[in-house]
Amino acid sequence: MSIPQKKNTYTYKQYQDLNEDTQFEVIDGTIYNMSPSPNVKHQEIAMQLSVEFGSFLRGKTCKAYYELDVCLTDEEDEKKITEWVKPDLIVVCDPDKRKANKIIGSPDIAIEILSKSTLKLDKMIKFHHYQKAGIHQYWIVDPVYESIDVFILKNGVYQKEGTYANDDVLSVPSFEGFDIHMKDLFV
């Protein structure tokens, strides 16, 4: 990830008009470049999480999405959207938030997989931004320590629900009967 550019007024419409290979996020007016592509371990974890969520949510109202643009406000006019993120995985339960190429409004769950270049962004900037946006659950996945920190929004503040690693079983909050075996994620 390159050094962020400060306080730009880029709109989502301008972003959509760029080359498809250009990917960045804008948070509080700061542009964060999303290149280069994530490493192999990052992709393996993302794929395993996608399989877990996709299998459990099959046939249900809630859906999981991998690296999809998320505009955290309810604004739908792309010329007025000046902030968006691209979490590694999200779960959206409100079908009205799903648009053709993006999500409008906060997802129910946002999951970020750490890398050296995104550590500060994921653990600090996005943490506070997702909390402010009202995302009910925020998961931070650490591929180095093969662990997941799960945060639940309570009274507008994230509280750590738990840290899961090794042979732990993560019982996904909000989804009764949905258990993720940690040893299956970090293969």
C-alpha positions as a printed NumPy array, in Angstrom:
array([[  0.   ,   0.   ,   0.   ],
       [  1.444,   3.362,  -0.943],
       [  1.573,   6.37 ,   1.344],
       [ -1.93 ,   7.778,   1.657],
       [ -2.738,  11.037,  -0.103],
       [ -4.35 ,  13.505,   2.274],
       [ -7.756,  15.145,   2.012],
       [ -8.922,  14.631,  -1.537],
       [-12.497,  15.17 ,  -2.676],
       [-12.616,  12.264,  -5.074],
       [-16.118,  11.018,  -5.807],
       [-17.203,   7.438,  -6.3  ],
       [-18.361,   8.39 ,  -9.83 ],
       [-14.818,   9.524, -10.71 ],
       [-13.479,   6.296,  -9.247],
       [-15.922,   4.232, -11.344],
       [-14.746,   6.041, -14.504],
       [-11.114,   4.981, -13.938],
       [ -9.405,   1.897, -15.338],
       [-10.807,  -1.299, -13.75 ],
       [ -7.342,  -2.195, -12.464],
       [ -7.19 ,   0.957, -10.334],
       [ -8.354,   0.211,  -6.811],
       [ -8.311,   2.43 ,  -3.764],
       [-10.34 ,   3.306,  -0.704],
       [-11.204,   6.761,   0.594],
       [-11.652,   7.268,   4.344],
       [-12.137,  10.728,   5.823],
       [-10.822,  12.288,   2.607],
       [ -7.616,  10.231,   2.578],
       [ -6.94 ,   7.961,  -0.411],
       [ -5.489,   4.518,   0.351],
       [ -4.073,   2.612,  -2.613],
       [ -5.133,  -1.056,  -2.665],
       [ -2.148,  -2.371,  -4.648],
       [ -0.374,  -4.709,  -4.821],
       [ -2.595,  -7.765,  -4.623],
       [ -2.713,  -9.647,  -1.306],
       [ -0.241, -12.503,  -0.794],
       [ -1.059, -16.206,  -1.096],
       [ -1.699, -16.811,   2.618],
       [ -4.057, -13.82 ,   2.718],
       [ -5.948, -15.235,  -0.271],
       [ -6.14 , -18.727,   1.27 ],
       [ -7.643, -17.362,   4.499],
       [-10.073, -15.147,   2.582],
       [-11.155, -18.115,   0.477],
       [-11.693, -20.345,   3.533],
       [-13.743, -17.639,   5.274],
       [-15.758, -17.14 ,   2.067],
       [-16.476, -20.874,   1.911],
       [-17.54 , -20.959,   5.576],
       [-19.854, -17.951,   5.295],
       [-21.14 , -18.858,   1.839],
       [-22.05 , -22.389,   2.909],
       [-23.784, -21.308,   6.099],
       [-25.683, -18.443,   4.451],
       [-26.806, -20.404,   1.388],
       [-30.549, -19.926,   0.989],
       [-30.69 , -17.251,   3.708],
       [-31.374, -13.518,   3.448],
       [-27.863, -12.584,   4.583],
       [-25.143, -12.853,   1.926],
       [-21.331, -12.771,   2.073],
       [-19.218, -10.784,  -0.399],
       [-15.499, -10.785,  -1.076],
       [-13.666,  -7.484,  -1.77 ],
       [-16.721,  -5.464,  -2.799],
       [-16.877,  -1.67 ,  -2.573],
       [-18.84 ,  -0.476,   0.452],
       [-20.184,   3.068,   0.709],
       [-20.9  ,   3.341,   4.42 ],
       [-23.506,   6.104,   4.148],
       [-26.975,   5.724,   2.655],
       [-26.1  ,   8.115,  -0.193],
       [-26.809,   6.499,  -3.571],
       [-25.745,   9.315,  -5.924],
       [-22.227,   8.309,  -7.019],
       [-21.367,  11.979,  -7.625],
       [-21.995,  12.695,  -3.926],
       [-20.262,   9.629,  -2.43 ],
       [-16.823,  10.727,  -1.253],
       [-15.931,   7.801,   0.978],
       [-15.801,   4.039,   0.424],
       [-13.918,   0.979,   1.628],
       [-13.228,  -2.496,   0.302],
       [-13.131,  -4.962,   3.224],
       [-11.741,  -8.429,   2.577],
       [-15.131,  -9.971,   3.387],
       [-18.503,  -8.575,   4.398],
       [-21.896,  -9.941,   5.354],
       [-24.983,  -7.956,   4.373],
       [-28.429,  -8.949,   5.61 ],
       [-30.497,  -6.063,   4.2  ],
       [-31.193,  -6.787,   0.501],
       [-31.865,  -3.069,  -0.142],
       [-28.19 ,  -2.302,   0.528],
       [-27.059,  -4.539,  -2.342],
       [-26.524,  -2.706,  -5.618],
       [-25.071,  -3.987,  -8.894],
       [-21.428,  -3.193,  -8.107],
       [-21.351,  -2.037,  -4.486],
       [-23.014,  -1.976,  -1.085],
       [-24.754,   1.221,   0.037],
       [-24.847,   1.424,   3.834],
       [-23.064,  -0.441,   6.597],
       [-22.71 ,  -4.218,   6.32 ],
       [-23.576,  -6.39 ,   9.322],
       [-20.062,  -7.867,   9.496],
       [-16.774,  -6.529,   8.105],
       [-13.679,  -8.719,   8.074],
       [-10.144,  -7.498,   7.387],
       [ -7.108,  -9.747,   6.983],
       [ -3.938,  -8.02 ,   8.178],
       [ -0.795,  -7.53 ,   6.139],
       [  2.302,  -5.477,   6.892],
       [  1.073,  -2.699,   4.625],
       [ -2.472,  -2.556,   6.078],
       [ -1.818,  -3.088,   9.798],
       [ -2.369,   0.526,  10.88 ],
       [ -5.244,   1.022,   8.446],
       [ -7.115,  -2.102,   9.609],
       [ -6.398,  -1.951,  13.346],
       [ -6.791,   1.766,  13.892],
       [ -8.304,   3.79 ,  11.059],
       [-10.874,   1.259,   9.849],
       [-11.569,   0.08 ,  13.399],
       [-12.739,   3.557,  14.407],
       [-14.399,   4.239,  11.07 ],
       [-16.385,   0.985,  11.111],
       [-17.377,   1.647,  14.716],
       [-18.606,   5.137,  13.767],
       [-20.49 ,   3.703,  10.765],
       [-22.336,   1.248,  13.033],
       [-21.039,  -2.037,  11.617],
       [-22.305,  -4.586,  14.139],
       [-19.282,  -6.934,  14.003],
       [-15.69 ,  -6.26 ,  12.999],
       [-13.251,  -9.143,  12.677],
       [ -9.495,  -8.649,  12.408],
       [ -7.706, -11.711,  11.088],
       [ -3.976, -12.05 ,  11.808],
       [ -2.342, -14.485,   9.36 ],
       [  1.013, -14.416,  11.188],
       [ -0.417, -15.499,  14.555],
       [ -3.285, -17.392,  12.895],
       [ -5.885, -15.717,  15.045],
       [ -9.095, -13.718,  14.788],
       [-10.174, -10.875,  17.071],
       [-13.958, -10.411,  17.049],
       [-15.412,  -7.062,  18.078],
       [-19.123,  -6.459,  18.708],
       [-20.698,  -3.005,  18.634],
       [-22.427,  -2.265,  21.954],
       [-23.828,   1.185,  22.679],
       [-21.828,   2.623,  19.771],
       [-18.473,   1.227,  20.955],
       [-16.631,  -1.919,  19.871],
       [-16.09 ,  -4.405,  22.658],
       [-13.832,  -7.383,  22.172],
       [-15.975, -10.509,  22.133],
       [-12.944, -12.786,  21.965],
       [ -9.705, -13.867,  20.339],
       [ -9.74 , -17.219,  18.57 ],
       [ -6.755, -19.363,  17.52 ],
       [ -5.396, -22.914,  17.331],
       [ -8.129, -25.484,  18.069],
       [-10.737, -22.897,  19.12 ],
       [-14.241, -22.91 ,  17.698],
       [-15.618, -19.484,  16.856],
       [-19.391, -19.458,  17.342],
       [-20.327, -16.615,  15.036],
       [-22.283, -13.982,  16.964],
       [-25.739, -13.272,  15.467],
       [-25.876, -16.614,  13.636],
       [-27.016, -19.428,  15.897],
       [-25.496, -22.77 ,  14.928],
       [-22.708, -21.221,  12.827],
       [-19.38 , -22.467,  14.175],
       [-16.019, -21.929,  12.496],
       [-13.214, -24.298,  13.466],
       [-10.036, -22.248,  13.497],
       [ -7.854, -25.163,  12.413],
       [ -9.847, -25.239,   9.133],
       [ -9.087, -21.594,   8.321],
       [ -5.323, -21.651,   8.606],
       [ -4.398, -24.631,   6.457]])
